[in-house]
GROMACS .gro file of C-alpha atoms in nm:
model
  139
    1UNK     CA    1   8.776  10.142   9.989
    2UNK     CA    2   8.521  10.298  10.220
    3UNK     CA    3   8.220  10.369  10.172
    4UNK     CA    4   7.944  10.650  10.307
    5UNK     CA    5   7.672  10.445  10.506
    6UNK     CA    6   7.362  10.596  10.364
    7UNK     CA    7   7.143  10.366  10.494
    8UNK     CA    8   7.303  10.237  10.869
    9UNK     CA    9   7.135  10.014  11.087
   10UNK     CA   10   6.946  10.054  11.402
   11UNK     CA   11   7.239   9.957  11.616
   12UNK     CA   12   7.503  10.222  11.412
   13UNK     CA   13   7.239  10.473  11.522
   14UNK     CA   14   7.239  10.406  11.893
   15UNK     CA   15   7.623  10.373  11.914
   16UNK     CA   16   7.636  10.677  11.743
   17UNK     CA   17   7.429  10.850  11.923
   18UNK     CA   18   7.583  10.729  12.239
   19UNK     CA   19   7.919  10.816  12.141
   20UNK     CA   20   7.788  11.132  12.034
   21UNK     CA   21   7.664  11.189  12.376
   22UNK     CA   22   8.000  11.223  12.520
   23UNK     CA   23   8.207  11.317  12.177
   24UNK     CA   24   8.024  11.645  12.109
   25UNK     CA   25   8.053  11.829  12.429
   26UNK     CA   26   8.436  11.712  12.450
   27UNK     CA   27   8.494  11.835  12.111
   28UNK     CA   28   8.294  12.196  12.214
   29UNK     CA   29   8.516  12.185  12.523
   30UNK     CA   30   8.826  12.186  12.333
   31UNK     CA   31   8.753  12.365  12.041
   32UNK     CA   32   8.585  12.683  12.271
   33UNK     CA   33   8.865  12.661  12.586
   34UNK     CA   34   9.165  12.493  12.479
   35UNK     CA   35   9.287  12.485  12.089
   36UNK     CA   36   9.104  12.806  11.921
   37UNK     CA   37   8.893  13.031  12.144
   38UNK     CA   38   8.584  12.975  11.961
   39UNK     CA   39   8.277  13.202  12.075
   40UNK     CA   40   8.143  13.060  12.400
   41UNK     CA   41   7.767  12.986  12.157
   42UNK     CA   42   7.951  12.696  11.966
   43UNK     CA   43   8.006  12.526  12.311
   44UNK     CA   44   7.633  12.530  12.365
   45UNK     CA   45   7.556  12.431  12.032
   46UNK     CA   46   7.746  12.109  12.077
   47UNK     CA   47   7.647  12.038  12.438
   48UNK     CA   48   7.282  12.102  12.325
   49UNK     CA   49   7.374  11.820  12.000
   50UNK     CA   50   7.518  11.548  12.206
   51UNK     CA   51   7.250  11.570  12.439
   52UNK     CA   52   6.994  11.556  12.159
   53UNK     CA   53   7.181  11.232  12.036
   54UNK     CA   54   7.219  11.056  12.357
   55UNK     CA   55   6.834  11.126  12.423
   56UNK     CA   56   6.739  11.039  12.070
   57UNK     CA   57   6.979  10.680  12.124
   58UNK     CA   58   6.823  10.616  12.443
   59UNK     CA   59   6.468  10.694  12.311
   60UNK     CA   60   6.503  10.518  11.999
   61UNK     CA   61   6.482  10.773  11.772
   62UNK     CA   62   6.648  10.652  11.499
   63UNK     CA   63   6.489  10.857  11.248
   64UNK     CA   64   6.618  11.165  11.496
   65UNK     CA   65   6.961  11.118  11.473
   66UNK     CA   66   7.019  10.915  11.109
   67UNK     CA   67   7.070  11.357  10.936
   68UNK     CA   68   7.327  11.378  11.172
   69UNK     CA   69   7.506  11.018  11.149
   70UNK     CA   70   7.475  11.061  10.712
   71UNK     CA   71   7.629  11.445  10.802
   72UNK     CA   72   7.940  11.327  10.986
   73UNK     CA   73   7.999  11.053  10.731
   74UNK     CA   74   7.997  11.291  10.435
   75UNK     CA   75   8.233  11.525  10.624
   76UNK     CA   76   8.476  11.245  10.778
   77UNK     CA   77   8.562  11.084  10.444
   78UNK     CA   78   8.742  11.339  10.243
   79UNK     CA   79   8.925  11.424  10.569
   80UNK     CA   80   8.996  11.025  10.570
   81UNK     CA   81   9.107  11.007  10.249
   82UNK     CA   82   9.377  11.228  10.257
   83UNK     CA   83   9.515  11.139  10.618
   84UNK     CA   84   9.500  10.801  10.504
   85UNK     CA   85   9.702  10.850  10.172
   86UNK     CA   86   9.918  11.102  10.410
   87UNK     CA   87   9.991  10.774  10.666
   88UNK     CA   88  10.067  10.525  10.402
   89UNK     CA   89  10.289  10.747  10.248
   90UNK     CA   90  10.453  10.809  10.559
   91UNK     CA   91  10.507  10.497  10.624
   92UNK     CA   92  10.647  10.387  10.273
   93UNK     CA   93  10.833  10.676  10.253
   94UNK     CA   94  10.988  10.675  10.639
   95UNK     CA   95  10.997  10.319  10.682
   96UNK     CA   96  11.027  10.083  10.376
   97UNK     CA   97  11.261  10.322  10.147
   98UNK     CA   98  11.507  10.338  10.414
   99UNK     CA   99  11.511   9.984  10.509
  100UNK     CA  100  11.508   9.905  10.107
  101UNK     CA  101  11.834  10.133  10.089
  102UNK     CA  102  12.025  10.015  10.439
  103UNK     CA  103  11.959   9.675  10.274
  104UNK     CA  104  12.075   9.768   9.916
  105UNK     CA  105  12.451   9.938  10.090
  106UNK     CA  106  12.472   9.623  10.314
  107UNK     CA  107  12.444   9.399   9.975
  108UNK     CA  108  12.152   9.154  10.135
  109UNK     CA  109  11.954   9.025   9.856
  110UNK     CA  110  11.711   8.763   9.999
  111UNK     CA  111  11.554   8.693   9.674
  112UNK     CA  112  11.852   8.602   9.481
  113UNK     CA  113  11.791   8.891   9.197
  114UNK     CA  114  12.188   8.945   9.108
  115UNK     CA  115  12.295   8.873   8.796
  116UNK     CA  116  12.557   8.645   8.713
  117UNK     CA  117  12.680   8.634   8.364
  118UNK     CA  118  12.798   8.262   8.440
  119UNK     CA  119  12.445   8.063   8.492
  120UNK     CA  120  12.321   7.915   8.219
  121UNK     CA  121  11.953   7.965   8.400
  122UNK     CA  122  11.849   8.086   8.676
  123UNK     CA  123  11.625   7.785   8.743
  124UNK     CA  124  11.590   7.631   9.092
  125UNK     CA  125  11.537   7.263   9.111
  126UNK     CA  126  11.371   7.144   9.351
  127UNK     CA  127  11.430   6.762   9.499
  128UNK     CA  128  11.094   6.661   9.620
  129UNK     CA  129  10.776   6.586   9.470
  130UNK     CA  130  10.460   6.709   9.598
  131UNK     CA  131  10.193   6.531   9.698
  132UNK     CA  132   9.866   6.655   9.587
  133UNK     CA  133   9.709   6.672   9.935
  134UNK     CA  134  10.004   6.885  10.006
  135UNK     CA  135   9.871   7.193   9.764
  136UNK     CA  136   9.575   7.221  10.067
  137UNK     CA  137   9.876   7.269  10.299
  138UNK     CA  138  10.007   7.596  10.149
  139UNK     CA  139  10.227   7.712  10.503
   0.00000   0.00000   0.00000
């Protein structure tokens, strides 16, 4: 599981504050002239932090841009958590339950798992004996 960074590095700090350069006036852009109409002030606001960023990367200011890098962590991971838990159910849901029930009408049962009131056991013997330089070779 993920973690909030509370303590990143000097390099996490630079990327992020050259990402941040470019991330924050793209997400002004679209949030003020695209998707909602936002007040043209919120627009500034985010030109005016990914400038401060990029400067504060380029400068070395770690110290500068480490409130806003701990910030955007502890607003990204609840939003992570549930998209993530959203995708994975999507996917079982979508994907594996229909493939699980195409493969349960079409009778296909890889794994042997039937039962059949006739075996005595449902042992498998197997022929060969392993060598034990073999258990290193596991595929």
């Amino acid at each position: 599981m993920n973690k909030i960074d509370l303590n990143p590095s000097a390099k996490d700090l630079r990327q992020f504050g050259g990402i941040g350069l470019v991330a924050y006036p793209l997400a002004g852009l679209m949030l003020t002239k695209w998707l909602w109409s936002l007040p043209e002030p919120v627009l500034w606001v985010l030109i005016g932090l990914g400038v401060w960023c990029g400067i504060a990367a380029l400068a070395n200011w770690n110290a500068l841009i480490k409130p806003i890098y701990i910030g955007m962590q502890i607003i990204a991971y609840p939003i992570g958590l549930v998209v993530s838990t959203l995708l994975l159910g999507l996917i079982y849901y979508g994907l594996f339950t229909p493939v699980g029930l195409l493969f349960r009408v079409l009778g296909r049962d890889s794994m042997n798992r039937k039962f059949d009131p006739t075996a005595d056991s449902y042992w498998i013997v197997r022929d060969e004996r392993r060598t034990p330089a073999s258990y290193f070779r596991l595929y």
